[in-house]
Coordinates of C-alpha atoms in Angstrom, one line a residue:
M1 CA 0.0 0.0 0.0
K2 CA 1.3 3.4 -0.9
P3 CA 1.3 6.0 1.9
I4 CA -1.5 8.5 1.6
I5 CA -0.3 12.1 2.1
G6 CA -2.8 14.7 3.1
I7 CA -2.1 18.1 1.4
V8 CA -4.0 21.0 3.0
G9 CA -5.8 22.8 0.2
N10 CA -5.8 26.5 -0.3
P11 CA -9.3 28.0 -0.3
N12 CA -9.1 31.3 -2.2
R13 CA -10.8 33.5 -4.8
N14 CA -10.6 32.1 -8.4
P15 CA -7.4 33.5 -9.9
I16 CA -8.2 32.5 -13.5
E17 CA -10.0 35.0 -15.6
G18 CA -12.9 33.7 -17.6
L19 CA -13.9 30.8 -15.3
H20 CA -17.3 31.3 -13.7
M21 CA -16.3 30.3 -10.2
D22 CA -16.2 32.6 -7.2
E23 CA -13.8 30.4 -5.1
I24 CA -11.7 27.4 -5.5
T25 CA -9.7 25.0 -3.3
Y26 CA -6.4 24.1 -4.9
T27 CA -2.8 23.1 -4.4
P28 CA 0.0 23.7 -7.0
Q29 CA 0.8 20.7 -9.2
G30 CA 4.4 20.5 -8.0
Y31 CA 3.3 19.1 -4.7
I32 CA 1.1 16.5 -6.3
D33 CA 3.9 15.5 -8.7
A34 CA 6.5 15.3 -6.0
I35 CA 4.4 13.0 -3.8
F36 CA 3.8 10.7 -6.8
K37 CA 7.5 10.7 -7.6
V38 CA 8.5 9.5 -4.1
G39 CA 5.9 6.8 -4.0
G40 CA 3.0 8.4 -2.1
L41 CA -0.6 9.1 -3.0
P42 CA -1.6 12.7 -2.6
L43 CA -5.0 13.6 -1.1
I44 CA -6.1 17.3 -1.0
I45 CA -7.8 18.2 2.3
P46 CA -10.4 21.0 2.0
T47 CA -11.0 23.6 4.7
N48 CA -13.7 22.1 7.0
L49 CA -12.8 22.8 10.6
D50 CA -15.6 20.6 12.0
D51 CA -14.2 17.5 10.2
A52 CA -10.5 18.2 10.6
S53 CA -9.9 15.0 12.7
K54 CA -11.9 12.9 10.2
Y55 CA -9.6 13.9 7.4
L56 CA -6.5 12.8 9.4
D57 CA -8.1 9.3 9.8
L58 CA -7.7 9.0 6.0
V59 CA -4.0 9.8 5.7
D60 CA -0.6 8.6 6.9
G61 CA 1.3 11.9 6.7
L62 CA 0.5 15.7 6.5
L63 CA 2.0 18.2 4.0
L64 CA 1.6 22.0 4.7
T65 CA 2.3 24.1 1.6
G66 CA 3.0 27.7 0.7
G67 CA 0.6 30.5 0.3
Q68 CA -0.8 33.5 2.1
D69 CA 0.6 35.4 5.1
I70 CA -0.3 34.0 8.6
S71 CA -2.5 36.1 10.8
P72 CA -0.4 37.9 13.4
E73 CA -3.4 37.5 15.8
L74 CA -2.2 33.9 16.2
Y75 CA 0.9 35.0 17.9
G76 CA -0.4 38.1 19.7
Q77 CA 0.5 40.9 17.4
E78 CA -1.3 43.7 15.5
P79 CA -0.9 43.7 11.7
H80 CA 2.3 45.3 10.3
P81 CA 1.8 47.9 7.6
K82 CA 3.5 45.6 5.1
L83 CA 1.4 42.5 6.0
Q84 CA -0.1 40.9 2.8
E85 CA -3.1 38.7 2.1
L86 CA -4.5 36.6 5.0
N87 CA -6.6 33.5 4.9
P88 CA -8.0 33.0 8.4
P89 CA -10.1 29.8 7.6
R90 CA -6.9 28.2 6.3
D91 CA -5.0 29.3 9.4
E92 CA -7.6 27.7 11.7
M93 CA -7.8 24.5 9.7
E94 CA -4.0 24.1 9.6
M95 CA -3.6 24.9 13.3
A96 CA -6.2 22.2 14.1
L97 CA -4.6 19.6 11.8
I98 CA -1.1 20.3 13.3
K99 CA -2.4 19.9 16.8
D100 CA -4.3 16.6 16.0
A101 CA -1.5 15.2 13.8
N102 CA 1.0 15.9 16.6
S103 CA -1.1 14.1 19.1
R104 CA -1.1 11.1 16.8
N105 CA 2.6 11.2 16.3
M106 CA 1.9 11.6 12.6
P107 CA 4.8 12.9 10.4
I108 CA 4.4 16.5 9.2
L109 CA 6.3 18.2 6.3
G110 CA 6.1 22.0 5.9
I111 CA 7.1 24.0 2.9
C112 CA 7.5 27.9 3.1
R113 CA 4.2 29.0 4.7
G114 CA 4.1 25.5 6.1
L115 CA 7.3 26.1 8.1
Q116 CA 5.9 29.4 9.4
I117 CA 2.5 28.0 10.5
L118 CA 4.3 25.1 12.2
N119 CA 6.4 27.6 14.1
V120 CA 3.3 29.6 15.2
A121 CA 1.5 26.4 16.2
F122 CA 4.3 25.5 18.6
G123 CA 4.2 28.9 20.2
G124 CA 6.7 30.8 18.0
T125 CA 6.5 34.2 16.3
L126 CA 7.2 35.6 12.9
Y127 CA 8.6 38.7 11.3
Q128 CA 5.5 39.9 9.6
D129 CA 7.8 41.5 6.9
L130 CA 11.5 41.2 6.5
S131 CA 11.8 45.0 7.0
E132 CA 11.3 44.1 10.7
Y133 CA 14.5 42.1 10.7
P134 CA 17.6 44.2 11.4
D135 CA 20.1 41.9 9.8
W136 CA 18.2 41.5 6.5
K137 CA 20.9 41.3 3.7
V138 CA 19.7 38.6 1.3
R139 CA 17.0 38.7 -1.3
H140 CA 14.5 36.2 -0.1
L141 CA 11.8 37.0 -2.6
Q142 CA 13.6 36.0 -5.8
D143 CA 11.0 37.2 -8.4
P144 CA 11.5 37.5 -11.4
T145 CA 14.1 34.7 -11.4
L146 CA 12.4 31.4 -12.3
P147 CA 11.8 29.1 -9.4
E148 CA 13.7 26.2 -10.8
Y149 CA 16.9 28.2 -10.2
A150 CA 18.4 28.5 -6.8
T151 CA 19.5 32.1 -5.9
H152 CA 21.0 32.1 -2.4
S153 CA 22.9 29.8 -0.1
I154 CA 22.1 28.2 3.2
S155 CA 24.2 26.6 5.8
I156 CA 23.0 23.3 7.3
E157 CA 23.7 21.8 10.7
P158 CA 25.7 18.6 10.6
N159 CA 24.1 15.4 11.8
S160 CA 20.7 16.4 10.4
Y161 CA 18.6 14.9 7.6
L162 CA 19.3 17.9 5.4
S163 CA 23.1 17.6 5.9
E164 CA 22.9 13.9 5.0
V165 CA 21.2 14.8 1.7
Y166 CA 22.9 18.1 0.8
G167 CA 26.0 18.5 2.9
Q168 CA 26.5 21.6 5.0
N169 CA 26.1 24.1 2.2
Y170 CA 23.3 24.2 -0.4
R171 CA 21.6 26.8 -2.6
V172 CA 17.9 27.3 -2.6
N173 CA 15.0 29.2 -4.2
T174 CA 12.9 31.3 -1.9
Y175 CA 9.7 33.3 -2.2
H176 CA 8.9 34.9 1.1
H177 CA 8.6 38.2 2.9
Q178 CA 7.9 36.7 6.3
A179 CA 10.2 34.6 8.4
I180 CA 10.7 33.0 11.8
N181 CA 11.4 35.4 14.6
Q182 CA 11.2 33.4 17.9
L183 CA 11.4 29.7 17.4
G184 CA 8.5 27.6 18.7
D185 CA 8.8 25.1 21.6
S186 CA 10.2 21.7 20.7
L187 CA 11.5 23.0 17.3
V188 CA 15.2 23.0 16.3
A189 CA 16.7 25.2 13.6
I190 CA 18.9 23.1 11.2
A191 CA 19.5 25.5 8.3
E192 CA 19.9 29.2 8.0
S193 CA 20.5 31.8 5.3
P194 CA 23.7 34.0 5.2
D195 CA 21.8 36.7 7.0
G196 CA 20.7 34.4 9.8
L197 CA 17.1 33.6 9.1
V198 CA 15.8 30.1 9.7
E199 CA 15.6 28.1 6.4
G200 CA 15.0 24.6 7.9
L201 CA 13.8 23.1 11.1
V202 CA 12.9 19.8 12.8
S203 CA 11.0 18.9 15.9
D204 CA 13.0 17.5 18.7
D205 CA 11.5 14.1 18.1
N206 CA 12.3 14.3 14.4
R207 CA 8.6 13.8 13.4
I208 CA 8.4 17.2 11.8
L209 CA 10.6 18.6 9.0
A210 CA 10.0 22.0 7.4
V211 CA 12.0 24.2 4.9
Q212 CA 11.5 27.8 3.9
W213 CA 12.3 27.2 0.2
H214 CA 10.3 25.5 -2.6
P215 CA 11.5 22.0 -3.6
E216 CA 8.2 21.4 -5.4
M217 CA 9.2 24.1 -7.9
S218 CA 12.8 22.9 -8.4
F219 CA 12.9 19.1 -8.4
T220 CA 12.3 18.7 -12.1
R221 CA 15.6 20.5 -12.7
N222 CA 17.3 19.2 -9.5
Q223 CA 16.2 15.7 -8.6
S224 CA 17.9 15.9 -5.2
D225 CA 15.1 18.2 -4.0
L226 CA 12.8 15.2 -4.0
A227 CA 14.6 14.2 -0.9
I228 CA 12.5 16.7 1.1
F229 CA 9.4 14.7 0.1
K230 CA 11.1 11.3 0.5
W231 CA 11.7 12.2 4.1
L232 CA 7.9 12.1 4.7
I233 CA 7.5 8.7 3.0
N234 CA 10.4 7.3 4.9
K235 CA 9.0 8.4 8.2
I236 CA 5.7 6.7 7.5
E237 CA 7.3 3.5 6.4
K238 CA 9.4 3.0 9.5

């Protein structure tokens, strides 16, 4: 049996002109393709807070993807002037899923926003915009450079899963204007950018892995980026 990976869908306004739909729930194709490539079966989870636990009954692992900013209300702050689009229903659904998955000892993988919501769920805080970070020196929002190309380096802690795969130095693609400020409880930073921002983390029991970059956008050019998704499959199969 292939492991079933629950991917939390993004409920949002229809971004495609000409389609007569007010709202859609979606996930970028790269996440779907990556899970297929590493031997899993992807299942998109819609935002339905009342049935959050029932969705987890159907899956073996949880994948939290990129997307909108996370509401600063979740970590006790007022909105910064440079805060961008929020999606409170998605925030609530993902927070509920993280809590339940954690209680089940279910493996969780976070990508970009996924790293940030995991940090908030474990009591951490975010820089609502990189302009709040005094040591900001690296371009973390790499537009217009295409996502299959890495643009900045990261340093990786030895004796971590990421160092086993990539060594202690790697180059990544990033598309974020928010970042981890205070690290959440039971989370350990294992990768950082040259200006000191967290680019990768694990839980202290190694059931959670999260990265700030986008391997789902780069694995077609760099097959080694599938290792991020393979981690989730490996955790389920043990």
